[in-house]
Backbone as JSON, one array per atom type, in Angstrom:
{
  "sequence": "MGATEASRDGDRRLGRRALMIGGAAAAIGTGVLARDELARLWWRTPGVEKPRKEGEVDYAGARWVAASEANWRRADRPDDYGIDMVIIHVTQGSLASAVKAFRDPGHQAAAHYIVGRDGRVTQMIRELDVAYHAGNRDYNERSVGIEHEGFVDRPEDFTTAMYASSARLTARICARYDIPVDREHIIGHVEVPGTDHTDPGEHWDWERYMKLVRRARTAVA",
  "N": [[-9.45, -50.3, -119.86], [-6.85, -48.51, -118.02], [-3.43, -49.66, -117.99], [-1.47, -51.3, -115.39], [0.9, -49.26, -113.91], [2.12, -47.6, -112.09], [4.59, -47.91, -110.82], [6.34, -47.47, -112.88], [5.73, -44.95, -113.65], [6.2, -43.07, -111.69], [7.81, -41.11, -109.3], [10.11, -40.3, -110.58], [10.37, -38.2, -112.38], [9.8, -36.09, -110.68], [12.03, -36.27, -109.05], [14.04, -35.43, -110.81], [13.19, -32.82, -111.16], [13.56, -31.81, -108.61], [16.32, -31.71, -108.48], [16.73, -29.76, -110.42], [15.57, -27.56, -109.17], [17.3, -27.34, -107.03], [19.54, -26.3, -108.21], [18.72, -23.84, -108.98], [19.33, -21.23, -108.16], [21.93, -20.72, -109.11], [21.43, -21.02, -111.79], [19.66, -18.94, -112.32], [21.32, -16.81, -111.89], [22.99, -16.88, -114.09], [21.26, -16.68, -116.09], [20.26, -18.93, -117.27], [18.06, -20.47, -116.46], [14.79, -20.09, -117.28], [12.17, -17.66, -116.64], [9.54, -18.65, -116.87], [9.94, -21.32, -116.44], [10.63, -21.4, -113.76], [8.17, -20.63, -112.71], [6.72, -22.93, -113.13], [7.96, -24.66, -111.42], [7.92, -23.8, -108.76], [6.03, -24.74, -106.89], [6.84, -27.29, -106.41], [8.79, -27.28, -104.54], [9.86, -28.07, -101.18], [7.23, -28.01, -98.79], [5.59, -26.32, -100.21], [2.58, -25.97, -101.92], [0.64, -26.34, -104.81], [-2.2, -24.34, -105.33], [-5.45, -25.75, -104.97], [-8.94, -26.44, -105.49], [-11.09, -28.29, -103.61], [-13.02, -30.84, -105.01], [-13.48, -29.5, -107.38], [-14.3, -29.34, -110.84], [-13.28, -29.84, -114.27], [-14.93, -29.89, -116.4], [-17.99, -28.65, -117.14], [-20.91, -29.7, -115.51], [-20.07, -32.26, -114.99], [-19.85, -34.83, -112.52], [-17.95, -35.01, -109.51], [-15.74, -37.44, -108.4], [-13.23, -38.5, -106.48], [-10.28, -40.08, -107.61], [-8.02, -42.59, -106.34], [-5.0, -41.38, -104.95], [-2.85, -42.9, -105.6], [-3.14, -43.57, -108.19], [-2.59, -41.62, -110.02], [-0.52, -38.78, -110.97], [0.56, -35.81, -109.5], [0.56, -32.69, -111.16], [1.11, -29.8, -113.3], [-0.26, -29.24, -115.64], [-1.29, -27.43, -118.58], [1.28, -26.37, -118.37], [3.64, -27.63, -117.43], [3.63, -30.06, -118.81], [2.71, -30.3, -122.08], [-0.58, -30.66, -123.45], [-1.83, -32.62, -125.94], [-3.54, -34.53, -126.9], [-6.32, -36.78, -126.87], [-7.41, -39.73, -125.36], [-9.28, -42.57, -125.99], [-11.09, -44.9, -124.11], [-12.52, -48.06, -123.04], [-14.4, -49.34, -120.38], [-14.72, -52.06, -119.79], [-16.66, -53.1, -118.08], [-19.1, -52.06, -115.61], [-20.07, -48.61, -114.93], [-20.02, -48.14, -112.19], [-18.24, -50.15, -111.31], [-15.9, -49.3, -112.52], [-15.46, -46.82, -111.28], [-15.08, -47.75, -108.66], [-12.71, -49.25, -109.04], [-10.89, -47.22, -109.81], [-10.75, -45.78, -107.49], [-9.38, -47.41, -105.89], [-6.3, -47.9, -104.4], [-4.64, -50.01, -104.99], [-5.14, -50.62, -107.6], [-3.74, -49.03, -109.39], [-4.11, -47.53, -111.7], [-5.99, -45.19, -113.64], [-8.43, -43.1, -115.28], [-9.03, -39.73, -116.47], [-11.72, -39.1, -116.9], [-15.01, -40.67, -116.88], [-17.51, -41.77, -119.0], [-20.87, -42.5, -118.87], [-23.29, -45.0, -119.95], [-25.65, -43.68, -120.07], [-24.88, -41.17, -120.7], [-24.0, -39.48, -118.7], [-21.34, -37.74, -117.09], [-18.46, -38.47, -115.26], [-15.89, -37.1, -113.41], [-12.66, -37.92, -112.31], [-10.02, -37.33, -111.98], [-8.11, -34.38, -112.07], [-7.61, -32.41, -115.01], [-5.26, -31.06, -114.94], [-3.48, -32.86, -113.88], [-1.47, -35.88, -114.18], [-2.78, -38.75, -115.32], [-2.69, -42.28, -114.78], [-3.3, -43.99, -117.3], [-2.8, -44.82, -119.91], [-0.77, -46.67, -120.2], [1.69, -45.93, -121.07], [4.24, -43.79, -120.47], [4.94, -41.27, -121.69], [2.67, -40.78, -123.28], [0.73, -40.67, -121.28], [1.46, -38.28, -120.01], [0.9, -36.35, -121.89], [-1.77, -36.41, -122.52], [-5.41, -36.54, -122.19], [-7.49, -38.81, -120.61], [-10.37, -40.7, -121.43], [-12.76, -42.8, -120.24], [-15.28, -45.2, -121.18], [-18.35, -46.51, -120.32], [-18.98, -49.95, -120.44], [-18.58, -52.83, -122.65], [-16.15, -54.02, -124.95], [-17.0, -55.88, -126.84], [-19.7, -55.56, -127.08], [-21.68, -53.87, -128.9], [-24.06, -52.59, -128.39], [-23.71, -51.29, -126.01], [-22.59, -48.86, -126.57], [-24.13, -46.18, -126.61], [-26.43, -43.76, -128.06], [-26.67, -41.53, -126.41], [-24.27, -41.71, -124.98], [-22.27, -41.44, -127.02], [-22.85, -38.81, -127.91], [-22.51, -37.24, -125.58], [-19.85, -37.82, -124.85], [-18.55, -36.85, -127.12], [-19.04, -34.1, -126.91], [-17.59, -33.58, -124.58], [-14.96, -34.28, -125.4], [-14.64, -32.41, -127.46], [-14.66, -30.04, -125.99], [-12.33, -30.35, -124.49], [-10.46, -30.37, -126.58], [-10.83, -27.76, -127.52], [-9.96, -26.29, -125.31], [-7.2, -26.84, -125.14], [-6.3, -26.42, -127.65], [-6.24, -28.6, -129.46], [-5.96, -30.44, -132.41], [-8.81, -31.64, -134.18], [-8.73, -34.57, -135.1], [-7.81, -37.91, -136.2], [-5.22, -38.37, -135.49], [-4.82, -37.13, -133.14], [-6.92, -37.72, -131.52], [-7.37, -40.65, -130.22], [-7.6, -44.27, -129.9], [-7.18, -46.44, -127.05], [-5.95, -48.77, -127.87], [-4.22, -47.88, -129.8], [-2.02, -46.8, -128.6], [1.46, -46.81, -128.28], [3.09, -49.81, -127.33], [1.06, -50.79, -125.72], [-1.11, -53.39, -124.38], [-3.75, -53.45, -124.69], [-7.06, -53.51, -126.18], [-9.11, -51.79, -126.48], [-10.91, -48.94, -127.87], [-12.14, -50.96, -129.33], [-13.53, -52.88, -132.12], [-16.2, -52.24, -132.49], [-16.6, -49.65, -131.79], [-17.68, -46.71, -133.17], [-15.9, -44.9, -135.07], [-16.11, -43.08, -137.21], [-18.67, -41.96, -136.87], [-18.32, -40.89, -134.3], [-16.21, -39.0, -134.59], [-17.38, -37.2, -136.34], [-19.37, -36.15, -134.68], [-17.74, -34.97, -132.72], [-16.41, -32.99, -134.22], [-18.59, -31.4, -134.94], [-19.45, -30.54, -132.4], [-17.17, -29.21, -131.6], [-17.1, -27.05, -133.35], [-19.28, -25.7, -132.4], [-18.39, -24.74, -129.94], [-16.45, -23.01, -130.6]],
  "CA": [[-8.98, -49.5, -118.74], [-5.42, -48.28, -118.04], [-2.57, -50.72, -117.5], [-0.77, -51.0, -114.14], [2.14, -48.63, -114.3], [2.56, -46.59, -111.13], [6.0, -48.06, -110.55], [7.08, -46.91, -114.0], [5.35, -43.56, -113.88], [6.17, -42.52, -110.35], [8.37, -39.81, -108.92], [11.43, -40.02, -111.18], [10.3, -36.85, -112.94], [9.89, -35.2, -109.54], [13.41, -36.25, -108.62], [14.79, -34.55, -111.71], [12.8, -31.44, -110.89], [14.19, -31.4, -107.37], [17.68, -31.34, -108.83], [16.67, -28.49, -111.12], [15.31, -26.51, -108.19], [18.5, -27.19, -106.22], [20.5, -25.47, -108.92], [18.01, -22.69, -109.54], [19.99, -19.95, -107.87], [23.03, -20.53, -110.05], [20.86, -20.86, -113.13], [19.11, -17.59, -112.44], [22.45, -15.87, -111.98], [23.56, -16.91, -115.43], [20.18, -16.51, -117.07], [19.97, -20.19, -117.95], [16.73, -20.93, -116.11], [13.82, -19.08, -117.69], [11.17, -17.31, -115.64], [8.38, -19.52, -116.94], [10.3, -22.6, -115.83], [10.5, -21.2, -112.32], [6.75, -20.61, -112.39], [6.25, -24.31, -113.11], [8.65, -25.44, -110.41], [7.9, -23.26, -107.4], [5.2, -25.51, -105.97], [7.48, -28.57, -106.14], [9.73, -27.13, -103.44], [9.29, -28.59, -99.92], [6.32, -27.15, -98.03], [4.78, -25.48, -101.09], [1.55, -26.76, -102.6], [-0.13, -25.59, -105.79], [-3.58, -24.21, -104.84], [-6.52, -26.52, -105.61], [-10.23, -26.39, -104.83], [-11.6, -29.64, -103.46], [-14.25, -31.13, -105.72], [-13.61, -28.69, -108.6], [-14.23, -30.11, -112.08], [-12.84, -29.1, -115.45], [-15.99, -29.96, -117.41], [-19.25, -28.26, -116.53], [-21.9, -30.75, -115.49], [-19.5, -33.52, -114.51], [-19.8, -35.04, -111.07], [-16.59, -35.27, -109.07], [-15.43, -38.54, -107.49], [-11.77, -38.5, -106.52], [-9.53, -41.32, -107.74], [-6.94, -42.74, -105.38], [-3.77, -40.65, -105.31], [-1.89, -43.86, -106.13], [-3.47, -43.85, -109.59], [-2.27, -40.47, -110.85], [0.62, -38.0, -110.49], [0.29, -34.38, -109.45], [1.29, -31.93, -112.18], [0.64, -28.44, -113.55], [-0.46, -29.19, -117.08], [-0.32, -27.73, -119.65], [2.53, -25.61, -118.23], [4.81, -28.5, -117.36], [3.51, -31.02, -119.91], [1.69, -29.89, -123.03], [-1.64, -31.64, -123.73], [-2.13, -32.59, -127.37], [-4.16, -35.79, -127.28], [-7.39, -37.4, -126.09], [-7.36, -41.17, -125.55], [-10.58, -43.18, -125.76], [-11.04, -46.21, -123.47], [-13.77, -48.71, -122.63], [-14.15, -49.82, -119.02], [-14.87, -53.52, -119.62], [-17.47, -53.27, -116.88], [-20.05, -50.99, -115.35], [-19.52, -47.35, -114.42], [-19.75, -48.31, -110.76], [-17.04, -50.96, -111.13], [-14.76, -48.48, -112.91], [-15.25, -45.87, -110.19], [-14.5, -48.5, -107.55], [-11.32, -49.58, -109.38], [-10.06, -46.02, -109.82], [-10.6, -45.33, -106.11], [-8.59, -48.43, -105.21], [-4.88, -47.63, -104.61], [-3.97, -51.18, -105.54], [-5.4, -50.75, -109.05], [-2.59, -48.35, -109.99], [-4.46, -46.95, -112.99], [-7.26, -44.45, -113.64], [-8.56, -42.09, -116.32], [-9.57, -38.45, -115.99], [-13.19, -39.08, -117.0], [-15.79, -41.83, -117.29], [-18.81, -41.43, -119.58], [-21.79, -43.61, -118.7], [-24.18, -45.32, -121.07], [-26.71, -42.67, -120.1], [-24.29, -39.9, -121.08], [-23.5, -38.72, -117.57], [-19.88, -37.67, -117.04], [-17.82, -38.47, -113.95], [-14.47, -36.75, -113.45], [-11.98, -38.5, -111.17], [-8.69, -36.74, -111.89], [-8.07, -33.1, -112.74], [-6.83, -32.36, -116.25], [-3.94, -30.58, -114.55], [-2.64, -33.94, -113.39], [-1.13, -36.99, -115.08], [-3.47, -40.0, -114.96], [-2.07, -43.51, -115.27], [-4.38, -44.6, -118.07], [-2.43, -45.23, -121.26], [0.27, -47.69, -120.21], [2.86, -45.34, -121.73], [4.47, -42.57, -119.69], [4.87, -40.08, -122.54], [1.27, -40.57, -123.66], [0.04, -40.22, -120.08], [1.8, -36.9, -119.7], [0.44, -35.43, -122.92], [-3.14, -36.73, -122.93], [-6.54, -36.68, -121.28], [-8.09, -40.12, -120.83], [-11.82, -40.79, -121.24], [-13.33, -44.15, -120.22], [-16.68, -45.31, -121.57], [-18.96, -47.66, -119.66], [-19.41, -51.01, -121.32], [-17.67, -53.89, -123.07], [-15.75, -53.81, -126.35], [-17.68, -56.81, -127.72], [-21.14, -55.32, -127.01], [-21.92, -52.57, -129.54], [-25.24, -51.94, -127.81], [-23.28, -50.47, -124.87], [-22.2, -47.53, -127.05], [-25.43, -45.58, -126.87], [-26.49, -42.43, -128.65], [-26.37, -40.56, -125.34], [-22.84, -41.79, -124.68], [-21.52, -40.82, -128.11], [-23.07, -37.36, -127.94], [-21.91, -36.65, -124.39], [-18.4, -37.95, -124.96], [-18.1, -35.94, -128.18], [-19.03, -32.74, -126.35], [-16.46, -33.53, -123.65], [-13.71, -34.25, -126.19], [-14.59, -31.11, -128.16], [-14.29, -29.02, -125.01], [-10.9, -30.55, -124.19], [-9.72, -29.91, -127.76], [-10.88, -26.3, -127.55], [-9.18, -25.76, -124.2], [-5.76, -27.01, -125.36], [-6.05, -26.21, -129.08], [-5.9, -29.91, -130.02], [-6.66, -30.68, -133.68], [-9.85, -32.68, -134.14], [-8.44, -35.57, -136.11], [-7.5, -39.22, -135.63], [-3.87, -38.39, -134.97], [-4.83, -36.53, -131.81], [-7.99, -38.38, -130.78], [-7.02, -42.03, -130.55], [-8.03, -45.32, -129.0], [-6.13, -47.02, -126.2], [-5.25, -49.77, -128.66], [-3.24, -47.22, -130.67], [-0.89, -46.31, -127.8], [2.61, -47.71, -128.43], [3.45, -50.66, -126.2], [-0.07, -51.27, -124.93], [-1.67, -54.7, -124.7], [-5.21, -53.27, -124.65], [-7.72, -53.51, -127.48], [-10.23, -50.84, -126.49], [-12.34, -49.17, -127.68], [-12.6, -52.13, -130.06], [-14.03, -52.75, -133.49], [-17.58, -51.76, -132.52], [-16.62, -48.2, -131.58], [-17.91, -46.1, -134.48], [-15.03, -43.72, -135.13], [-16.64, -42.1, -138.16], [-19.77, -41.29, -136.18], [-17.8, -40.14, -133.16], [-15.43, -37.85, -135.03], [-18.34, -36.24, -136.89], [-19.97, -35.49, -133.53], [-16.74, -34.11, -132.09], [-16.22, -31.8, -135.07], [-19.78, -30.56, -134.82], [-19.43, -29.92, -131.08], [-16.01, -28.29, -131.56], [-17.53, -25.84, -134.05], [-20.23, -25.01, -131.54], [-17.71, -24.07, -128.83], [-15.4, -22.14, -131.14]],
  "C": [[-7.47, -49.44, -118.76], [-4.63, -49.43, -117.46], [-1.89, -50.31, -116.21], [0.6, -50.44, -114.46], [2.66, -47.63, -113.29], [4.04, -46.68, -110.86], [6.85, -47.46, -111.66], [6.85, -45.42, -114.16], [5.24, -42.82, -112.55], [6.85, -41.19, -110.21], [9.74, -39.54, -109.53], [11.47, -38.63, -111.78], [10.44, -35.82, -111.83], [11.32, -35.12, -109.04], [14.27, -35.35, -109.49], [14.47, -33.1, -111.46], [13.44, -30.93, -109.62], [15.63, -30.98, -107.63], [17.73, -30.0, -109.53], [16.46, -27.34, -110.16], [16.56, -26.26, -107.37], [19.52, -26.29, -106.89], [19.9, -24.19, -109.45], [18.74, -21.39, -109.34], [21.11, -19.69, -108.85], [22.51, -20.29, -111.45], [20.31, -19.46, -113.34], [20.24, -16.59, -112.62], [23.03, -15.8, -113.36], [22.51, -16.77, -116.52], [19.8, -17.78, -117.79], [18.54, -20.65, -117.7], [15.72, -19.83, -116.38], [12.78, -18.84, -116.6], [9.97, -18.25, -115.68], [8.67, -20.9, -116.37], [10.21, -22.51, -114.31], [9.04, -21.23, -111.9], [6.18, -22.03, -112.32], [6.81, -25.09, -111.93], [8.42, -25.0, -108.98], [7.14, -24.14, -106.43], [5.73, -26.91, -105.71], [8.46, -28.49, -104.98], [9.08, -27.59, -102.15], [8.4, -27.56, -99.23], [5.45, -26.25, -98.87], [3.82, -26.37, -101.87], [0.79, -25.88, -103.58], [-1.58, -25.52, -105.34], [-4.57, -25.04, -105.66], [-7.8, -26.29, -104.82], [-10.81, -27.8, -104.79], [-12.93, -29.8, -104.2], [-14.44, -30.33, -107.0], [-13.47, -29.58, -109.83], [-13.8, -29.2, -113.22], [-13.92, -29.04, -116.52], [-17.32, -29.69, -116.73], [-20.27, -29.39, -116.62], [-21.38, -32.09, -115.03], [-19.66, -33.62, -113.0], [-18.38, -35.42, -110.7], [-16.57, -36.45, -108.1], [-13.92, -38.72, -107.57], [-11.19, -39.91, -106.66], [-8.48, -41.39, -106.64], [-5.7, -42.01, -105.86], [-2.69, -41.59, -105.81], [-2.04, -44.07, -107.63], [-3.23, -42.67, -110.52], [-1.09, -39.73, -110.22], [0.31, -36.53, -110.58], [1.16, -33.64, -110.45], [0.68, -30.54, -112.29], [0.44, -28.26, -115.05], [-1.43, -28.05, -117.43], [1.01, -27.0, -119.51], [3.75, -26.51, -118.16], [4.8, -29.59, -118.43], [2.39, -30.54, -120.83], [0.69, -31.01, -123.28], [-2.01, -31.54, -125.2], [-2.88, -33.83, -127.84], [-5.29, -36.15, -126.32], [-7.36, -38.89, -126.4], [-8.67, -41.79, -125.1], [-10.41, -44.61, -125.23], [-12.45, -46.77, -123.32], [-13.49, -49.45, -121.32], [-14.07, -51.33, -118.87], [-15.6, -53.82, -118.31], [-18.43, -52.1, -116.74], [-19.34, -49.72, -114.91], [-19.15, -47.5, -112.96], [-18.48, -49.11, -110.52], [-15.79, -50.18, -111.51], [-14.43, -47.46, -111.82], [-14.58, -46.57, -109.0], [-13.03, -48.83, -107.81], [-10.42, -48.36, -109.3], [-9.87, -45.44, -108.43], [-9.74, -46.28, -105.29], [-7.1, -48.17, -105.45], [-4.12, -48.82, -105.18], [-4.17, -51.36, -107.03], [-4.29, -50.12, -109.87], [-2.86, -47.85, -111.41], [-5.8, -46.24, -112.85], [-7.24, -43.47, -114.8], [-9.14, -40.82, -115.73], [-11.09, -38.49, -115.9], [-13.74, -40.48, -117.27], [-17.12, -41.3, -117.83], [-19.7, -42.66, -119.49], [-22.62, -43.86, -119.94], [-25.3, -44.3, -121.2], [-26.19, -41.28, -120.44], [-23.75, -39.06, -119.93], [-21.98, -38.84, -117.47], [-19.41, -37.61, -115.6], [-16.35, -38.09, -114.15], [-13.81, -37.25, -112.16], [-10.57, -37.97, -110.96], [-8.73, -35.41, -112.62], [-7.24, -33.18, -114.01], [-5.43, -31.81, -116.0], [-2.96, -31.73, -114.33], [-2.49, -35.08, -114.4], [-1.82, -38.25, -114.57], [-2.71, -41.19, -115.53], [-3.12, -44.3, -116.04], [-3.93, -45.23, -119.38], [-1.44, -46.39, -121.32], [1.55, -47.24, -120.89], [3.09, -43.98, -121.09], [4.33, -41.3, -120.52], [3.43, -39.77, -122.92], [0.44, -40.14, -122.46], [0.24, -38.73, -119.86], [1.18, -35.91, -120.68], [-1.03, -35.6, -123.28], [-4.14, -36.59, -121.79], [-7.22, -38.0, -121.63], [-9.58, -40.13, -120.52], [-12.24, -42.26, -121.34], [-14.8, -44.1, -120.62], [-17.23, -46.61, -121.0], [-19.38, -48.71, -120.68], [-18.32, -52.02, -121.62], [-17.38, -53.75, -124.56], [-16.51, -54.72, -127.32], [-19.2, -56.66, -127.68], [-21.44, -53.94, -127.6], [-23.13, -51.85, -128.97], [-24.89, -51.08, -126.59], [-22.95, -49.04, -125.3], [-23.45, -46.8, -127.54], [-25.31, -44.21, -127.53], [-26.14, -41.37, -127.62], [-24.9, -40.54, -125.01], [-22.01, -41.11, -125.76], [-21.64, -39.3, -128.07], [-22.38, -36.67, -126.77], [-20.39, -36.68, -124.46], [-17.84, -37.0, -126.01], [-18.05, -34.5, -127.68], [-17.86, -32.56, -125.39], [-15.14, -33.43, -124.41], [-13.56, -32.92, -126.92], [-14.16, -30.01, -127.21], [-12.82, -29.13, -124.64], [-10.06, -30.04, -125.35], [-9.7, -28.39, -127.84], [-9.97, -25.7, -126.49], [-7.68, -25.79, -124.48], [-5.37, -26.87, -126.82], [-5.55, -27.51, -129.74], [-6.64, -30.08, -131.34], [-7.67, -31.82, -133.54], [-9.61, -33.62, -135.3], [-7.98, -36.86, -135.41], [-6.03, -39.37, -135.23], [-3.81, -37.9, -133.53], [-5.96, -37.04, -130.93], [-7.89, -39.86, -131.14], [-7.62, -43.0, -129.54], [-6.86, -45.83, -128.18], [-5.3, -48.03, -126.98], [-4.14, -49.17, -129.51], [-2.03, -46.67, -129.91], [0.27, -47.28, -127.94], [2.88, -48.5, -127.15], [2.29, -51.21, -125.4], [-0.48, -52.69, -125.33], [-3.2, -54.66, -124.66], [-5.78, -53.18, -126.06], [-8.84, -52.48, -127.57], [-9.9, -49.57, -127.28], [-12.92, -50.29, -128.52], [-13.25, -51.82, -131.4], [-15.45, -52.2, -133.57], [-17.69, -50.27, -132.2], [-16.68, -47.53, -132.95], [-17.13, -44.79, -134.58], [-15.57, -42.65, -136.08], [-17.77, -41.29, -137.52], [-19.24, -40.38, -135.09], [-17.08, -38.88, -133.61], [-16.34, -36.78, -135.64], [-19.0, -35.45, -135.76], [-18.99, -34.55, -132.84], [-16.52, -32.85, -132.91], [-17.39, -30.84, -134.96], [-19.78, -29.82, -133.48], [-18.28, -28.92, -130.97], [-16.38, -26.99, -132.25], [-18.45, -25.02, -133.16], [-19.57, -24.25, -130.4], [-16.63, -23.12, -129.3], [-15.72, -20.67, -130.86]]
}
């Protein structure tokens, strides 16, 4: 699961954006601030909120359970932060315990999705937004995080249903953001720089998983 990092991945980016908005008029006058940048910034101004639909999911068939707002940061991806990576996690517990943790504001970490042993997908954070899941700010901003129910030292937790369902989810994410289906762009939490996590662990079958993702990606092309 994601490391505690809300204090490191808080509103400093928002503060910089506020300064950018403050100087927008002058920038527009000189042509320095591009139109697409304004489109990304307008909803950060006081009293303006980017439209959202409550309970909307990004992956068809997923159930929606909202994570605590303390465990993610509102964004407008991929317009403000490009998405070029999927990060694979293992919950180190049950699906129910992961959902409970991600709904707890004191946990200060959460992933976009959880895939259960039975293959069912739960979405807790919109892909638009930055989830605190990787323990690395840059990787958080550029990735979608997928948790998998189970324990890293129990290979029996990684079921056929889980692999197939997760592969379809990852393939859909890759198709949506044009992410290459390779191990440079689909990585484990253990591969994130600076992390102290070991998931998904040695029992996660990367060869099997990547084959499934490629097959599913071809199907959605």
